[in-house]
């Protein structure tokens, strides 16, 4: 299975007892170098990581790791959203025999504490699309187009600007754009997809709880 990119917290943590973030001390020197450029921040949904895998012939489902168990009521919803002949035909028309993984968040009641504040039922919201055979992550407009094809939600863009501004935005404890939940945080990436010298995608998470 292909696990989703690990997203680091924007700053390093104090290792001498407090465990708090050391504001201004970036975990990545590349991120620090680019901090004043334009970044795109999407809402971080509090749920469980899910991958919808099309192998060119059929659909299967995966959690964050091979051992991760997908809750039964969420599994039923995923089967409704992506299973069956009609959805297989959509995958085939969209991707042919090319493998693709739709990465998103399973969220809603009984998935995470407070999940019921997002919505009344379990569901899936898309945040990234990966083509394994090409080792390619699709651009935001393509991700939105795929979400439209399958009539599913995609995580909303809630911030555009530099990273210091993103931190200030999260310090303001914004409300979620979905339901009545408080926003957990945002995931920021450069406006143009970039990688560090180790070949890792440049992405950072900024969580409200780290600044309370």
mmCIF file of C-alpha atoms in Angstrom:
data_model
loop_
_atom_site.group_PDB
_atom_site.id
_atom_site.type_symbol
_atom_site.label_atom_id
_atom_site.label_comp_id
_atom_site.label_asym_id
_atom_site.label_seq_id
_atom_site.Cartn_x
_atom_site.Cartn_y
_atom_site.Cartn_z
ATOM 1 C CA UNK A 1 0.000 0.000 0.000
ATOM 2 C CA UNK A 2 1.039 3.641 -0.447
ATOM 3 C CA UNK A 3 0.864 5.645 2.769
ATOM 4 C CA UNK A 4 0.089 9.328 2.624
ATOM 5 C CA UNK A 5 2.855 11.911 2.953
ATOM 6 C CA UNK A 6 3.842 12.550 6.574
ATOM 7 C CA UNK A 7 3.169 16.223 7.307
ATOM 8 C CA UNK A 8 5.459 17.861 9.855
ATOM 9 C CA UNK A 9 4.436 20.548 12.304
ATOM 10 C CA UNK A 10 5.734 23.933 11.172
ATOM 11 C CA UNK A 11 8.026 24.597 14.185
ATOM 12 C CA UNK A 12 10.279 22.464 16.376
ATOM 13 C CA UNK A 13 9.216 21.531 19.901
ATOM 14 C CA UNK A 14 10.997 22.300 23.132
ATOM 15 C CA UNK A 15 12.810 19.136 24.217
ATOM 16 C CA UNK A 16 13.527 20.305 27.759
ATOM 17 C CA UNK A 17 10.176 19.713 29.393
ATOM 18 C CA UNK A 18 7.436 21.980 28.053
ATOM 19 C CA UNK A 19 6.993 20.166 24.703
ATOM 20 C CA UNK A 20 5.617 23.436 23.329
ATOM 21 C CA UNK A 21 6.396 24.705 19.862
ATOM 22 C CA UNK A 22 9.308 27.115 19.627
ATOM 23 C CA UNK A 23 7.730 29.784 17.461
ATOM 24 C CA UNK A 24 10.054 30.935 14.691
ATOM 25 C CA UNK A 25 12.284 27.838 14.851
ATOM 26 C CA UNK A 26 11.242 26.024 11.689
ATOM 27 C CA UNK A 27 11.628 22.252 11.466
ATOM 28 C CA UNK A 28 12.732 22.479 7.836
ATOM 29 C CA UNK A 29 15.379 24.871 6.558
ATOM 30 C CA UNK A 30 13.699 24.758 3.146
ATOM 31 C CA UNK A 31 10.360 25.778 4.625
ATOM 32 C CA UNK A 32 12.069 28.577 6.524
ATOM 33 C CA UNK A 33 13.751 29.795 3.334
ATOM 34 C CA UNK A 34 10.372 29.891 1.565
ATOM 35 C CA UNK A 35 8.265 31.158 4.480
ATOM 36 C CA UNK A 36 7.697 34.616 2.960
ATOM 37 C CA UNK A 37 6.441 33.221 -0.340
ATOM 38 C CA UNK A 38 2.797 32.464 -1.156
ATOM 39 C CA UNK A 39 1.428 29.337 0.485
ATOM 40 C CA UNK A 40 -2.004 27.743 0.141
ATOM 41 C CA UNK A 41 -3.699 26.547 3.314
ATOM 42 C CA UNK A 42 -6.522 23.996 3.293
ATOM 43 C CA UNK A 43 -8.607 23.137 6.333
ATOM 44 C CA UNK A 44 -7.301 20.169 8.338
ATOM 45 C CA UNK A 45 -10.280 17.927 9.093
ATOM 46 C CA UNK A 46 -10.228 15.924 12.322
ATOM 47 C CA UNK A 47 -10.948 12.374 11.203
ATOM 48 C CA UNK A 48 -9.151 9.274 9.931
ATOM 49 C CA UNK A 49 -6.942 9.061 6.854
ATOM 50 C CA UNK A 50 -8.500 7.026 4.032
ATOM 51 C CA UNK A 51 -7.231 6.009 0.611
ATOM 52 C CA UNK A 52 -9.544 4.989 -2.236
ATOM 53 C CA UNK A 53 -7.431 2.818 -4.557
ATOM 54 C CA UNK A 54 -8.318 2.165 -8.196
ATOM 55 C CA UNK A 55 -5.979 -0.521 -9.564
ATOM 56 C CA UNK A 56 -7.201 -0.182 -13.127
ATOM 57 C CA UNK A 57 -9.960 -2.749 -12.681
ATOM 58 C CA UNK A 58 -11.567 -2.431 -9.258
ATOM 59 C CA UNK A 59 -11.782 -0.244 -6.156
ATOM 60 C CA UNK A 60 -10.381 -1.037 -2.704
ATOM 61 C CA UNK A 61 -9.999 0.929 0.511
ATOM 62 C CA UNK A 62 -7.111 1.532 2.889
ATOM 63 C CA UNK A 63 -6.527 3.226 6.226
ATOM 64 C CA UNK A 64 -3.458 5.215 7.220
ATOM 65 C CA UNK A 65 -1.461 1.990 7.674
ATOM 66 C CA UNK A 66 -1.966 -1.669 6.731
ATOM 67 C CA UNK A 67 -3.112 -2.442 10.274
ATOM 68 C CA UNK A 68 -5.522 0.477 10.529
ATOM 69 C CA UNK A 69 -9.147 -0.603 10.850
ATOM 70 C CA UNK A 70 -11.792 1.415 9.038
ATOM 71 C CA UNK A 71 -14.929 1.774 11.241
ATOM 72 C CA UNK A 72 -17.818 -0.278 9.914
ATOM 73 C CA UNK A 73 -20.247 2.612 9.483
ATOM 74 C CA UNK A 74 -17.603 4.560 7.537
ATOM 75 C CA UNK A 75 -16.841 1.527 5.402
ATOM 76 C CA UNK A 76 -20.514 1.301 4.470
ATOM 77 C CA UNK A 77 -20.445 4.955 3.416
ATOM 78 C CA UNK A 78 -17.293 4.484 1.325
ATOM 79 C CA UNK A 79 -18.889 1.540 -0.456
ATOM 80 C CA UNK A 80 -21.897 3.741 -1.199
ATOM 81 C CA UNK A 81 -19.726 6.597 -2.489
ATOM 82 C CA UNK A 82 -17.191 4.601 -4.532
ATOM 83 C CA UNK A 83 -18.445 1.027 -4.892
ATOM 84 C CA UNK A 84 -20.680 -0.588 -7.494
ATOM 85 C CA UNK A 85 -20.753 -0.748 -11.270
ATOM 86 C CA UNK A 86 -21.519 2.931 -11.891
ATOM 87 C CA UNK A 87 -18.520 4.146 -9.879
ATOM 88 C CA UNK A 88 -16.238 1.565 -11.490
ATOM 89 C CA UNK A 89 -17.302 2.919 -14.868
ATOM 90 C CA UNK A 90 -16.511 6.466 -13.687
ATOM 91 C CA UNK A 91 -13.033 5.392 -12.563
ATOM 92 C CA UNK A 92 -12.493 3.619 -15.868
ATOM 93 C CA UNK A 93 -13.633 6.618 -17.924
ATOM 94 C CA UNK A 94 -11.518 9.006 -15.865
ATOM 95 C CA UNK A 95 -8.337 6.953 -15.442
ATOM 96 C CA UNK A 96 -8.567 3.879 -17.682
ATOM 97 C CA UNK A 97 -6.185 1.180 -16.436
ATOM 98 C CA UNK A 98 -3.932 3.729 -14.723
ATOM 99 C CA UNK A 99 -3.686 3.266 -10.963
ATOM 100 C CA UNK A 100 -4.859 6.138 -8.765
ATOM 101 C CA UNK A 101 -5.321 6.773 -5.055
ATOM 102 C CA UNK A 102 -7.825 9.309 -3.796
ATOM 103 C CA UNK A 103 -6.579 10.409 -0.383
ATOM 104 C CA UNK A 104 -9.033 12.000 1.999
ATOM 105 C CA UNK A 105 -10.402 12.114 5.500
ATOM 106 C CA UNK A 106 -13.144 9.899 6.847
ATOM 107 C CA UNK A 107 -15.029 12.103 9.288
ATOM 108 C CA UNK A 108 -18.271 12.520 11.162
ATOM 109 C CA UNK A 109 -19.918 10.858 14.194
ATOM 110 C CA UNK A 110 -18.017 8.051 15.972
ATOM 111 C CA UNK A 111 -14.798 8.661 14.046
ATOM 112 C CA UNK A 112 -13.095 11.270 16.237
ATOM 113 C CA UNK A 113 -14.257 13.049 19.366
ATOM 114 C CA UNK A 114 -16.482 15.890 18.248
ATOM 115 C CA UNK A 115 -16.865 14.442 14.762
ATOM 116 C CA UNK A 116 -20.626 14.883 15.001
ATOM 117 C CA UNK A 117 -20.135 18.650 14.924
ATOM 118 C CA UNK A 118 -19.015 18.401 11.312
ATOM 119 C CA UNK A 119 -22.073 16.512 10.077
ATOM 120 C CA UNK A 120 -24.777 14.024 11.111
ATOM 121 C CA UNK A 121 -23.377 11.038 9.228
ATOM 122 C CA UNK A 122 -19.986 9.555 8.387
ATOM 123 C CA UNK A 123 -18.496 10.657 5.081
ATOM 124 C CA UNK A 124 -15.302 11.196 3.087
ATOM 125 C CA UNK A 125 -13.713 14.482 2.030
ATOM 126 C CA UNK A 126 -10.955 14.516 -0.596
ATOM 127 C CA UNK A 127 -7.632 16.318 -0.099
ATOM 128 C CA UNK A 128 -5.122 14.787 -2.532
ATOM 129 C CA UNK A 129 -4.817 12.485 -5.541
ATOM 130 C CA UNK A 130 -1.756 10.359 -6.351
ATOM 131 C CA UNK A 131 -0.815 8.451 -9.518
ATOM 132 C CA UNK A 132 1.549 5.665 -8.295
ATOM 133 C CA UNK A 133 2.805 4.557 -11.707
ATOM 134 C CA UNK A 134 3.889 8.109 -12.523
ATOM 135 C CA UNK A 135 4.893 9.044 -8.958
ATOM 136 C CA UNK A 136 2.808 12.162 -9.500
ATOM 137 C CA UNK A 137 0.609 14.225 -7.182
ATOM 138 C CA UNK A 138 -2.154 16.009 -9.025
ATOM 139 C CA UNK A 139 -2.622 19.787 -8.921
ATOM 140 C CA UNK A 140 -5.427 21.411 -6.966
ATOM 141 C CA UNK A 141 -7.605 22.107 -10.025
ATOM 142 C CA UNK A 142 -7.360 18.440 -11.056
ATOM 143 C CA UNK A 143 -8.248 17.338 -7.517
ATOM 144 C CA UNK A 144 -11.321 19.573 -7.599
ATOM 145 C CA UNK A 145 -12.287 18.173 -10.999
ATOM 146 C CA UNK A 146 -12.051 14.587 -9.704
ATOM 147 C CA UNK A 147 -14.175 15.515 -6.681
ATOM 148 C CA UNK A 148 -16.791 16.890 -9.073
ATOM 149 C CA UNK A 149 -16.743 13.680 -11.125
ATOM 150 C CA UNK A 150 -17.595 11.563 -8.078
ATOM 151 C CA UNK A 151 -19.868 14.212 -6.498
ATOM 152 C CA UNK A 152 -17.769 14.335 -3.329
ATOM 153 C CA UNK A 153 -16.476 17.177 -1.172
ATOM 154 C CA UNK A 154 -12.917 18.483 -1.291
ATOM 155 C CA UNK A 155 -11.157 20.218 1.608
ATOM 156 C CA UNK A 156 -11.621 23.979 1.218
ATOM 157 C CA UNK A 157 -8.852 26.515 0.759
ATOM 158 C CA UNK A 158 -9.102 28.799 3.801
ATOM 159 C CA UNK A 159 -5.811 30.742 3.636
ATOM 160 C CA UNK A 160 -3.445 32.192 1.027
ATOM 161 C CA UNK A 161 -0.320 34.103 1.995
ATOM 162 C CA UNK A 162 3.004 33.693 3.779
ATOM 163 C CA UNK A 163 3.606 31.268 6.655
ATOM 164 C CA UNK A 164 3.890 33.863 9.458
ATOM 165 C CA UNK A 165 0.447 35.053 8.373
ATOM 166 C CA UNK A 166 -0.854 31.483 8.459
ATOM 167 C CA UNK A 167 0.317 31.132 12.068
ATOM 168 C CA UNK A 168 -1.499 34.348 13.014
ATOM 169 C CA UNK A 169 -4.623 33.101 11.245
ATOM 170 C CA UNK A 170 -4.632 29.911 13.332
ATOM 171 C CA UNK A 171 -3.931 31.804 16.548
ATOM 172 C CA UNK A 172 -7.289 33.494 15.956
ATOM 173 C CA UNK A 173 -9.014 30.096 16.482
ATOM 174 C CA UNK A 174 -11.200 30.200 13.368
ATOM 175 C CA UNK A 175 -14.373 28.166 13.082
ATOM 176 C CA UNK A 176 -14.484 25.223 10.718
ATOM 177 C CA UNK A 177 -16.001 25.834 7.298
ATOM 178 C CA UNK A 178 -17.994 22.632 7.848
ATOM 179 C CA UNK A 179 -20.823 22.309 10.368
ATOM 180 C CA UNK A 180 -20.404 23.818 13.834
ATOM 181 C CA UNK A 181 -16.965 22.409 14.665
ATOM 182 C CA UNK A 182 -13.966 24.494 15.641
ATOM 183 C CA UNK A 183 -11.171 24.379 13.074
ATOM 184 C CA UNK A 184 -8.470 21.852 13.976
ATOM 185 C CA UNK A 185 -5.869 23.621 11.885
ATOM 186 C CA UNK A 186 -4.602 24.012 8.341
ATOM 187 C CA UNK A 187 -2.228 22.204 6.005
ATOM 188 C CA UNK A 188 -0.039 24.580 4.010
ATOM 189 C CA UNK A 189 1.895 23.927 0.834
ATOM 190 C CA UNK A 190 3.680 26.299 -1.571
ATOM 191 C CA UNK A 191 1.494 27.770 -4.299
ATOM 192 C CA UNK A 192 3.804 25.863 -6.688
ATOM 193 C CA UNK A 193 4.486 22.240 -5.689
ATOM 194 C CA UNK A 194 8.020 21.928 -4.286
ATOM 195 C CA UNK A 195 10.273 19.311 -2.696
ATOM 196 C CA UNK A 196 13.171 19.492 -0.240
ATOM 197 C CA UNK A 197 16.654 18.149 -0.952
ATOM 198 C CA UNK A 198 15.579 14.692 0.285
ATOM 199 C CA UNK A 199 12.812 14.607 -2.297
ATOM 200 C CA UNK A 200 9.996 15.090 0.225
ATOM 201 C CA UNK A 201 6.985 17.235 -0.602
ATOM 202 C CA UNK A 202 6.953 20.589 1.143
ATOM 203 C CA UNK A 203 3.894 20.615 3.399
ATOM 204 C CA UNK A 204 3.403 21.798 6.966
ATOM 205 C CA UNK A 205 0.559 21.580 9.436
ATOM 206 C CA UNK A 206 -0.400 24.363 11.793
ATOM 207 C CA UNK A 207 -2.774 23.263 14.557
ATOM 208 C CA UNK A 208 -4.878 25.460 16.823
ATOM 209 C CA UNK A 209 -4.084 23.356 19.901
ATOM 210 C CA UNK A 210 -0.342 24.113 19.549
ATOM 211 C CA UNK A 211 -0.943 27.811 20.201
ATOM 212 C CA UNK A 212 -3.444 27.626 23.072
#
